[in-house]
Tab-separated table of C-alpha atoms in Angstrom:
chain	number	residue	atom	x	y	z
R	1	MET	CA	107.715	180.844	176.263
R	2	GLY	CA	108.618	177.950	178.635
R	3	CYS	CA	105.195	176.412	178.284
R	4	ASP	CA	105.163	176.798	174.553
R	5	ARG	CA	108.620	175.284	174.302
R	6	ASN	CA	107.758	172.414	176.628
R	7	CYS	CA	104.488	171.758	174.876
R	8	GLY	CA	106.296	171.647	171.555
R	9	LEU	CA	108.861	169.168	172.874
R	10	ILE	CA	106.144	166.973	174.338
R	11	ALA	CA	104.263	167.106	171.055
R	12	GLY	CA	107.411	166.086	169.194
R	13	ALA	CA	107.965	163.164	171.557
R	14	VAL	CA	104.360	162.068	171.124
R	15	ILE	CA	104.693	162.230	167.327
R	16	GLY	CA	107.904	160.179	167.540
R	17	ALA	CA	106.225	157.612	169.746
R	18	ILE	CA	103.272	157.393	167.348
R	19	LEU	CA	105.640	156.858	164.402
R	20	ALA	CA	107.478	154.137	166.319
R	21	VAL	CA	104.236	152.395	167.248
R	22	PHE	CA	102.924	152.746	163.695
R	23	GLY	CA	106.147	151.241	162.367
R	24	GLY	CA	105.732	148.290	164.727
R	25	ILE	CA	102.060	147.807	163.786
R	26	LEU	CA	102.940	147.747	160.074
R	27	MET	CA	104.815	144.451	160.523
R	28	PRO	CA	101.714	142.250	161.001
R	29	VAL	CA	99.241	144.542	159.248
R	30	GLY	CA	101.458	144.839	156.180
R	31	ASP	CA	101.585	141.039	155.959
R	32	MET	CA	97.798	140.921	156.152
R	33	LEU	CA	97.561	143.247	153.177
R	34	VAL	CA	99.391	140.733	150.941
R	35	GLU	CA	97.221	138.223	150.245
R	36	LYS	CA	110.318	102.611	134.819
R	37	THR	CA	109.154	101.318	134.884
R	38	ILE	CA	110.882	98.286	136.492
R	39	ARG	CA	111.982	95.079	134.790
R	40	LYS	CA	111.430	92.077	137.036
R	41	GLU	CA	112.882	88.612	137.117
R	42	VAL	CA	111.833	85.917	139.539
R	43	ALA	CA	113.217	82.488	140.223
R	44	THR	CA	110.684	80.100	141.635
R	45	ASN	CA	113.367	78.488	143.759
R	46	SER	CA	114.273	81.821	145.358
R	47	SER	CA	112.588	83.617	148.232
R	48	ARG	CA	113.378	87.041	146.734
R	49	ILE	CA	111.985	88.854	143.718
R	50	LYS	CA	114.580	90.691	141.650
R	51	VAL	CA	113.806	94.105	140.194
R	52	LYS	CA	115.705	96.554	138.032
R	53	GLN	CA	114.824	100.203	137.541
R	54	LYS	CA	114.722	101.816	134.130
R	55	GLY	CA	113.734	105.374	133.338
R	56	PRO	CA	112.762	108.092	133.428
R	57	TYR	CA	109.787	108.218	131.098
R	58	THR	CA	108.330	111.697	131.302
R	59	TYR	CA	104.773	112.932	130.837
R	60	ARG	CA	103.410	116.447	131.101
R	61	VAL	CA	100.400	116.318	133.416
R	62	ARG	CA	98.027	118.737	135.135
R	63	TYR	CA	98.421	121.325	132.401
R	64	LEU	CA	94.644	121.682	132.070
R	65	ALA	CA	92.723	124.502	133.746
R	66	LYS	CA	90.088	123.712	136.350
R	67	GLU	CA	86.609	123.041	134.963
R	68	ASN	CA	83.046	123.723	136.121
R	69	VAL	CA	84.193	126.499	138.455
R	70	THR	CA	81.321	127.885	140.537
R	71	HIS	CA	81.155	130.295	143.491
R	72	GLU	CA	78.692	129.940	146.336
R	73	ASN	CA	78.551	130.905	150.035
R	74	TYR	CA	82.239	131.754	150.470
R	75	THR	CA	83.308	128.605	148.595
R	76	VAL	CA	84.620	127.712	145.149
R	77	SER	CA	83.777	124.387	143.488
R	78	PHE	CA	85.746	122.884	140.597
R	79	MET	CA	86.815	119.738	138.777
R	80	GLN	CA	90.479	119.017	138.013
R	81	PRO	CA	90.775	117.496	134.504
R	82	ASN	CA	93.337	114.727	133.994
R	83	GLY	CA	95.564	114.479	130.977
R	84	ALA	CA	99.073	113.251	130.189
R	85	ILE	CA	101.256	113.990	127.173
R	86	PHE	CA	104.432	111.988	126.583
R	87	GLU	CA	107.654	114.040	126.417
R	88	PRO	CA	110.186	112.057	124.322
R	89	SER	CA	112.979	114.617	124.791
R	90	MET	CA	112.887	114.078	128.557
R	91	SER	CA	112.628	110.279	128.408
R	92	VAL	CA	115.153	107.481	127.953
R	93	GLY	CA	113.001	105.721	125.354
R	94	THR	CA	109.592	105.625	123.726
R	95	GLU	CA	106.152	104.535	124.848
R	96	ASN	CA	106.703	101.374	122.809
R	97	ASP	CA	109.572	100.174	125.003
R	98	THR	CA	108.697	96.772	126.486
R	99	PHE	CA	109.140	95.505	130.033
R	100	THR	CA	108.621	92.300	131.943
R	101	VAL	CA	106.263	93.199	134.775
R	102	LEU	CA	103.867	91.570	137.197
R	103	ASN	CA	100.645	90.386	135.554
R	104	LEU	CA	98.213	92.790	137.211
R	105	ALA	CA	95.060	90.766	136.488
R	106	VAL	CA	96.492	87.411	137.604
R	107	ALA	CA	97.952	88.918	140.803
R	108	ALA	CA	94.645	90.583	141.686
R	109	ALA	CA	92.419	87.561	141.008
R	110	PRO	CA	92.707	85.769	144.404
R	111	HIS	CA	92.162	89.052	146.268
R	112	ILE	CA	88.990	89.971	144.449
R	113	TYR	CA	87.623	86.405	144.241
R	114	THR	CA	88.385	84.567	147.479
R	115	ASN	CA	86.059	81.580	146.917
R	116	ALA	CA	88.044	78.385	146.155
R	117	PHE	CA	85.614	77.205	143.472
R	118	VAL	CA	85.706	80.577	141.693
R	119	GLN	CA	89.510	80.562	141.854
R	120	ALA	CA	89.555	77.116	140.259
R	121	VAL	CA	87.421	78.428	137.397
R	122	LEU	CA	89.673	81.462	137.035
R	123	ASN	CA	92.699	79.150	136.978
R	124	SER	CA	91.310	77.371	133.930
R	125	LEU	CA	90.823	80.726	132.192
R	126	ILE	CA	94.332	81.853	133.113
R	127	LYS	CA	95.774	78.651	131.631
R	128	LYS	CA	93.587	78.879	128.535
R	129	SER	CA	94.760	82.467	127.897
R	130	LYS	CA	98.380	81.345	128.447
R	131	SER	CA	98.785	84.003	131.127
R	132	SER	CA	101.341	83.706	133.915
R	133	MET	CA	102.548	85.600	136.960
R	134	PHE	CA	104.633	87.914	134.781
R	135	GLN	CA	103.959	89.457	131.403
R	136	THR	CA	105.650	91.631	128.794
R	137	ARG	CA	103.959	94.937	128.044
R	138	THR	CA	104.830	98.235	126.390
R	139	LEU	CA	105.118	101.305	128.550
R	140	LYS	CA	101.955	102.736	127.022
R	141	GLU	CA	99.999	99.573	127.747
R	142	LEU	CA	101.256	99.287	131.309
R	143	LEU	CA	100.374	102.874	132.220
R	144	TRP	CA	97.245	103.650	130.230
R	145	GLY	CA	95.625	100.278	129.656
R	146	TYR	CA	95.503	97.118	127.566
R	147	SER	CA	92.940	94.395	126.902
R	148	ASP	CA	93.845	91.528	129.208
R	149	PRO	CA	93.562	88.076	127.543
R	150	PHE	CA	92.630	86.320	130.791
R	151	LEU	CA	89.844	88.759	131.697
R	152	SER	CA	88.547	88.641	128.128
R	153	LEU	CA	87.593	84.980	128.709
R	154	VAL	CA	85.535	85.637	131.854
R	155	PRO	CA	81.945	84.659	130.891
R	156	TYR	CA	80.174	87.616	132.495
R	157	PRO	CA	80.381	91.382	131.974
R	158	ILE	CA	83.488	92.908	133.567
R	159	SER	CA	86.008	95.496	132.484
R	160	THR	CA	88.744	93.737	130.541
R	161	THR	CA	91.034	96.771	130.295
R	162	VAL	CA	93.895	96.854	132.781
R	163	GLY	CA	96.485	99.589	133.407
R	164	VAL	CA	98.241	101.181	136.374
R	165	PHE	CA	96.588	104.553	135.760
R	166	TYR	CA	93.594	103.382	133.748
R	167	PRO	CA	91.345	105.297	133.361
R	168	TYR	CA	93.172	108.643	133.440
R	169	ASN	CA	93.110	110.671	130.211
R	170	ASN	CA	89.822	112.465	129.590
R	171	THR	CA	88.722	111.993	133.190
R	172	ALA	CA	88.500	114.543	136.011
R	173	ASP	CA	89.151	114.514	139.740
R	174	GLY	CA	86.557	116.040	142.045
R	175	VAL	CA	84.255	117.817	142.627
R	176	TYR	CA	86.389	119.832	145.070
R	177	LYS	CA	84.627	122.480	147.144
R	178	VAL	CA	87.073	124.810	148.914
R	179	PHE	CA	86.744	127.948	151.018
R	180	ASN	CA	87.688	131.198	149.286
R	181	GLY	CA	88.751	133.000	152.478
R	182	LYS	CA	86.419	135.989	152.157
R	183	GLU	CA	84.687	135.152	155.421
R	184	ASP	CA	87.814	133.870	157.200
R	185	ILE	CA	91.274	134.286	155.648
R	186	SER	CA	92.617	131.396	157.759
R	187	LYS	CA	90.332	129.000	155.850
R	188	VAL	CA	91.346	129.987	152.323
R	189	ALA	CA	91.946	126.920	150.079
R	190	ILE	CA	90.801	124.519	152.829
R	191	ILE	CA	88.668	121.723	151.356
R	192	ASP	CA	85.072	121.814	152.558
R	193	THR	CA	83.907	118.725	150.649
R	194	TYR	CA	85.275	116.248	148.091
R	195	LYS	CA	82.732	114.627	145.794
R	196	GLY	CA	80.054	116.144	148.013
R	197	LYS	CA	81.353	114.537	151.217
R	198	ARG	CA	83.554	115.439	154.158
R	199	ASN	CA	84.654	111.837	154.592
R	200	LEU	CA	86.021	109.195	152.220
R	201	SER	CA	84.286	105.997	153.402
R	202	TYR	CA	87.601	104.099	153.103
R	203	TRP	CA	89.006	104.273	156.628
R	204	PRO	CA	87.639	103.962	160.159
R	205	SER	CA	87.482	106.875	162.590
R	206	TYR	CA	89.399	110.130	161.996
R	207	CYS	CA	91.614	108.596	159.295
R	208	ASP	CA	88.627	108.928	156.963
R	209	MET	CA	88.465	112.709	157.299
R	210	ILE	CA	89.336	115.076	154.451
R	211	ASN	CA	91.775	117.538	155.996
R	212	GLY	CA	93.574	120.633	154.737
R	213	THR	CA	93.944	121.820	151.155
R	214	ASP	CA	94.816	120.116	147.858
R	215	ALA	CA	98.464	121.194	148.471
R	216	ALA	CA	98.440	123.760	145.627
R	217	SER	CA	98.202	126.487	148.270
R	218	PHE	CA	97.643	126.949	151.979
R	219	PRO	CA	96.191	129.722	154.160
R	220	PRO	CA	98.594	132.722	154.224
R	221	PHE	CA	101.218	133.520	156.864
R	222	VAL	CA	102.649	130.022	157.146
R	223	GLU	CA	104.806	129.430	160.233
R	224	LYS	CA	107.712	126.986	160.516
R	225	SER	CA	106.037	125.393	163.517
R	226	GLN	CA	102.919	124.529	161.513
R	227	ILE	CA	101.918	121.113	160.247
R	228	LEU	CA	100.629	121.520	156.690
R	229	ARG	CA	97.736	119.129	156.101
R	230	PHE	CA	96.491	118.247	152.632
R	231	PHE	CA	94.349	115.680	150.861
R	232	SER	CA	95.660	113.550	148.001
R	233	SER	CA	93.197	111.532	145.958
R	234	ASP	CA	96.161	109.560	144.548
R	235	ILE	CA	96.714	107.880	147.907
R	236	CYS	CA	93.082	108.012	149.045
R	237	ARG	CA	93.795	109.831	152.303
R	238	SER	CA	94.749	113.085	153.977
R	239	ILE	CA	98.395	113.448	154.923
R	240	TYR	CA	100.732	116.139	156.214
R	241	ALA	CA	104.168	117.745	155.905
R	242	VAL	CA	106.460	119.375	158.458
R	243	PHE	CA	109.033	122.143	158.120
R	244	GLY	CA	112.394	120.979	156.838
R	245	SER	CA	114.470	123.976	155.786
R	246	GLU	CA	114.513	127.452	154.260
R	247	VAL	CA	115.154	127.518	150.515
R	248	ASN	CA	115.778	130.281	147.985
R	249	LEU	CA	113.673	129.528	144.915
R	250	LYS	CA	114.557	131.814	142.005
R	251	GLY	CA	115.131	134.700	144.406
R	252	ILE	CA	111.987	133.976	146.433
R	253	PRO	CA	112.423	132.848	150.062
R	254	VAL	CA	110.298	129.713	150.660
R	255	TYR	CA	109.810	127.141	153.387
R	256	ARG	CA	110.425	123.527	152.407
R	257	PHE	CA	107.930	121.188	154.072
R	258	VAL	CA	108.671	117.459	153.833
R	259	LEU	CA	106.589	114.338	154.250
R	260	PRO	CA	107.878	112.817	157.517
R	261	SER	CA	108.639	109.125	157.976
R	262	LYS	CA	106.050	108.910	160.766
R	263	ALA	CA	103.278	109.595	158.234
R	264	PHE	CA	103.675	105.962	157.050
R	265	ALA	CA	104.825	104.600	160.418
R	266	SER	CA	103.213	101.631	162.122
R	267	PRO	CA	100.665	102.236	164.905
R	268	PHE	CA	103.336	101.114	167.377
R	269	GLN	CA	105.585	103.961	166.218
R	270	ASN	CA	102.799	106.473	165.662
R	271	PRO	CA	99.491	105.656	167.395
R	272	ASP	CA	97.687	108.169	165.137
R	273	ASN	CA	98.112	105.688	162.279
R	274	ASP	CA	96.149	102.925	164.002
R	275	CYS	CA	93.081	103.413	161.805
R	276	PHE	CA	95.188	103.105	158.622
R	277	CYS	CA	95.978	99.481	159.490
R	278	THR	CA	92.955	97.607	158.153
R	279	GLU	CA	94.286	94.022	158.046
R	280	LYS	CA	96.511	91.941	160.312
R	281	ILE	CA	98.198	89.281	158.142
R	282	ILE	CA	100.229	91.197	155.529
R	283	SER	CA	100.967	93.940	158.073
R	284	ASN	CA	102.213	91.410	160.650
R	285	ASN	CA	99.674	92.558	163.215
R	286	CYS	CA	100.197	96.185	162.193
R	287	THR	CA	103.930	96.136	162.926
R	288	SER	CA	105.000	96.676	159.298
R	289	TYR	CA	105.486	100.238	158.147
R	290	GLY	CA	106.273	102.302	155.090
R	291	VAL	CA	103.395	100.998	152.930
R	292	LEU	CA	99.690	101.819	152.779
R	293	ASP	CA	96.997	99.375	151.675
R	294	ILE	CA	94.563	101.371	149.493
R	295	SER	CA	92.626	98.406	148.095
R	296	LYS	CA	89.350	99.732	149.508
R	297	CYS	CA	89.477	102.712	147.168
R	298	LYS	CA	90.702	100.607	144.233
R	299	GLU	CA	87.672	98.297	143.983
R	300	GLY	CA	89.406	95.580	145.988
R	301	LYS	CA	92.529	95.458	143.814
R	302	PRO	CA	95.587	94.782	146.038
R	303	VAL	CA	97.259	98.159	145.524
R	304	TYR	CA	99.783	99.387	148.060
R	305	ILE	CA	101.306	102.873	148.056
R	306	SER	CA	104.756	103.698	149.414
R	307	LEU	CA	107.626	106.086	148.915
R	308	PRO	CA	109.980	105.077	146.059
R	309	HIS	CA	112.237	102.074	146.679
R	310	PHE	CA	110.342	101.525	149.944
R	311	LEU	CA	111.994	104.524	151.590
R	312	HIS	CA	111.272	104.424	155.361
R	313	ALA	CA	109.692	100.935	155.025
R	314	SER	CA	110.203	98.112	157.518
R	315	PRO	CA	112.726	95.329	156.754
R	316	ASP	CA	109.991	92.733	156.194
R	317	VAL	CA	108.722	94.866	153.263
R	318	LEU	CA	112.101	95.775	151.775
R	319	GLU	CA	114.165	92.589	152.191
R	320	PRO	CA	112.110	90.237	149.922
R	321	ILE	CA	112.714	92.586	146.974
R	322	GLU	CA	116.222	92.602	145.517
R	323	GLY	CA	117.504	95.642	143.605
R	324	LEU	CA	116.030	98.545	145.567
R	325	ASN	CA	118.162	101.417	146.879
R	326	PRO	CA	116.120	103.888	148.952
R	327	ASN	CA	117.617	107.373	149.082
R	328	GLU	CA	116.213	110.252	151.123
R	329	GLU	CA	117.267	113.009	148.737
R	330	GLU	CA	115.970	111.311	145.586
R	331	HIS	CA	112.853	109.637	146.951
R	332	ARG	CA	111.305	112.010	149.504
R	333	THR	CA	108.218	114.153	148.902
R	334	TYR	CA	108.325	117.878	149.667
R	335	LEU	CA	106.556	121.209	149.091
R	336	ASP	CA	108.203	124.634	148.770
R	337	VAL	CA	105.693	127.113	150.191
R	338	GLU	CA	105.987	130.913	150.072
R	339	PRO	CA	105.101	131.739	153.707
R	340	VAL	CA	103.279	135.071	153.283
R	341	THR	CA	100.876	134.057	150.508
R	342	GLY	CA	100.793	130.318	151.314
R	343	PHE	CA	101.318	129.455	147.626
R	344	THR	CA	103.179	126.237	146.746
R	345	LEU	CA	105.769	127.448	144.232
R	346	HIS	CA	107.625	124.158	143.817
R	347	PHE	CA	106.891	120.564	144.737
R	348	ALA	CA	108.144	117.026	144.255
R	349	LYS	CA	105.612	114.260	144.822
R	350	ARG	CA	107.335	110.872	144.835
R	351	LEU	CA	105.159	107.774	145.145
R	352	GLN	CA	105.596	104.106	144.356
R	353	VAL	CA	102.756	101.906	143.122
R	354	ASN	CA	102.971	98.328	144.388
R	355	ILE	CA	100.800	95.225	143.951
R	356	LEU	CA	100.390	92.560	146.606
R	357	VAL	CA	100.823	89.070	145.152
R	358	LYS	CA	100.358	86.042	147.386
R	359	PRO	CA	100.263	82.256	147.084
R	360	ALA	CA	96.987	80.772	145.836
R	361	LYS	CA	96.615	76.999	145.885
R	362	LYS	CA	93.884	76.981	143.236
R	363	ILE	CA	95.786	79.216	140.801
R	364	GLU	CA	98.788	77.417	139.309
R	365	ALA	CA	100.557	80.636	138.276
R	366	LEU	CA	100.743	81.685	141.942
R	367	LYS	CA	100.905	78.468	143.956
R	368	ALA	CA	104.743	78.227	143.757
R	369	LEU	CA	105.161	81.481	145.695
R	370	LYS	CA	106.755	80.939	149.084
R	371	ARG	CA	105.138	83.962	150.750
R	372	PRO	CA	103.172	87.164	150.015
R	373	TYR	CA	105.153	89.912	148.282
R	374	ILE	CA	104.457	93.606	147.914
R	375	VAL	CA	105.919	94.010	144.432
R	376	PRO	CA	106.950	97.435	143.055
R	377	ILE	CA	105.436	98.188	139.652
R	378	LEU	CA	106.726	101.719	139.104
R	379	TRP	CA	107.448	104.899	140.970
R	380	LEU	CA	106.574	108.378	139.882
R	381	ASN	CA	108.266	111.707	140.437
R	382	GLU	CA	105.656	114.395	139.820
R	383	THR	CA	107.278	117.816	140.000
R	384	GLY	CA	106.224	121.359	139.290
R	385	THR	CA	107.812	124.767	139.766
R	386	ILE	CA	106.989	128.407	139.161
R	387	GLY	CA	108.189	129.592	135.740
R	388	ASP	CA	110.885	132.237	135.335
R	389	GLU	CA	108.426	134.858	134.095
R	390	LYS	CA	105.974	134.216	136.931
R	391	ALA	CA	108.852	134.181	139.418
R	392	GLU	CA	109.948	137.621	138.226
R	393	MET	CA	106.380	138.872	138.552
R	394	PHE	CA	106.125	137.343	142.033
R	395	ARG	CA	109.359	138.991	143.126
R	396	SER	CA	108.220	142.421	141.921
R	397	GLN	CA	104.598	142.190	143.029
R	398	VAL	CA	105.006	140.360	146.335
R	399	THR	CA	108.575	139.787	147.527
R	400	GLY	CA	109.740	143.256	146.519
R	401	LYS	CA	106.841	144.959	148.263
R	402	ILE	CA	107.402	142.891	151.403
R	403	LYS	CA	111.049	143.989	151.439
R	404	LEU	CA	109.987	147.619	150.870
R	405	LEU	CA	107.477	147.303	153.680
R	406	GLY	CA	110.211	145.976	155.962
R	407	LEU	CA	112.415	148.944	155.071
R	408	VAL	CA	109.560	151.332	155.850
R	409	GLU	CA	108.959	149.557	159.158
R	410	ILE	CA	112.618	149.870	160.173
R	411	THR	CA	112.776	153.509	159.036
R	412	LEU	CA	109.643	154.503	160.951
R	413	LEU	CA	110.825	152.678	164.059
R	414	SER	CA	114.278	154.286	163.891
R	415	VAL	CA	113.014	157.805	163.193
R	416	GLY	CA	110.279	157.473	165.794
R	417	VAL	CA	112.612	156.224	168.517
R	418	VAL	CA	115.216	158.905	167.768
R	419	MET	CA	112.574	161.655	167.813
R	420	PHE	CA	111.044	160.342	171.014
R	421	VAL	CA	114.384	160.092	172.818
R	422	ALA	CA	115.684	163.425	171.494
R	423	PHE	CA	112.574	165.389	172.359
R	424	MET	CA	112.238	163.762	175.789
R	425	ILE	CA	115.870	164.571	176.616
R	426	SER	CA	115.360	168.135	175.447
R	427	TYR	CA	112.181	168.403	177.471
R	428	CYS	CA	113.894	167.129	180.604
R	429	VAL	CA	116.816	169.516	180.118
R	430	CYS	CA	114.454	172.451	179.668
R	431	ARG	CA	112.411	171.462	182.719
R	432	SER	CA	115.644	171.316	184.743
R	433	GLN	CA	116.598	174.800	183.620
R	434	ASP	CA	113.167	176.177	184.490
R	435	VAL	CA	113.349	174.768	188.026
R	436	LYS	CA	116.667	176.513	188.621
């Protein structure tokens, strides 16, 4: 009887221990089972350019499904179609609203054509077309394209259509080739190639690499300590975000990752950015920060990207422009990522498009400038969030099951520990009685 009793108690303790261990194992294993436009005025006798913000003007973008989707060798390839539909109800005006803005073609001319003789010829065409440093355009023209009168006079074949986002509608971004995670779950959504390459051919050294995902999702089981890397074709480079805070998004716990100021810092502040400084004059020997020269991926056009209102930019960039008010809350870029699945459920991508305009002795419209200026053209606030219906589905299919799994884990641990302790105490008591 003693042996049978003792054996039974030991068996009970073992079962309790197994339940406790199983409850502990379920924690990681259970997770693994869940897979403006801006109106500008300039005085030639002033050293500052005055700007005034107007907006918002809202477009619905990225509503089109991926195209040419193919599967091969643990990867998925696709094209992302581009399209924009104006939303009048969410805008302060119409696409026919007019604005005084920098003349994009005139400002770009001395950058693309550096030869003095060619600039003199271009100057005659600029004067003949009655173009100047600034122009008045409708919102639709500024964004999506217009026939430039100066370029229309150039006596050899070139594109005469100019627009900040031209061409955009009826185009597609890609081809993207990403890993599907079947071979290695830690590589899911990571970009293998973009347009058939692993590098961009825009930057020297490691800055030219295509890193991370397209930011729509990340490999699952995201940690707060992680740096989330992603590639953005809009800014012609890979970039990253760091953990900022925990956020409750429609009942779903998410991690908010923000674009840090050091991502656009000067090489003196962040040595990793050394290969993003590709010229010495405008950047003041690479000491300026907060702007990125992307002219190499814009066919030589002097396009600079920054955060809105030059947030986190150096004083030499911000001070020559009057009327800007950078604000961290309104102008930062962030991603809200559900940590178990790695899905981006909400995001706000804020970027400012700027054009470098500088003095040009052979071009009368520009020769009165006292210095080079990085002039804001517009800033965009591209946002997206999970819909209410999808959020409800996500809560029931994912969040709810994770909570249930946690309850099961705690229950198994508690029951297992209690059984183990109770049976071991009983066993020890019985062994003590047998010895007596």
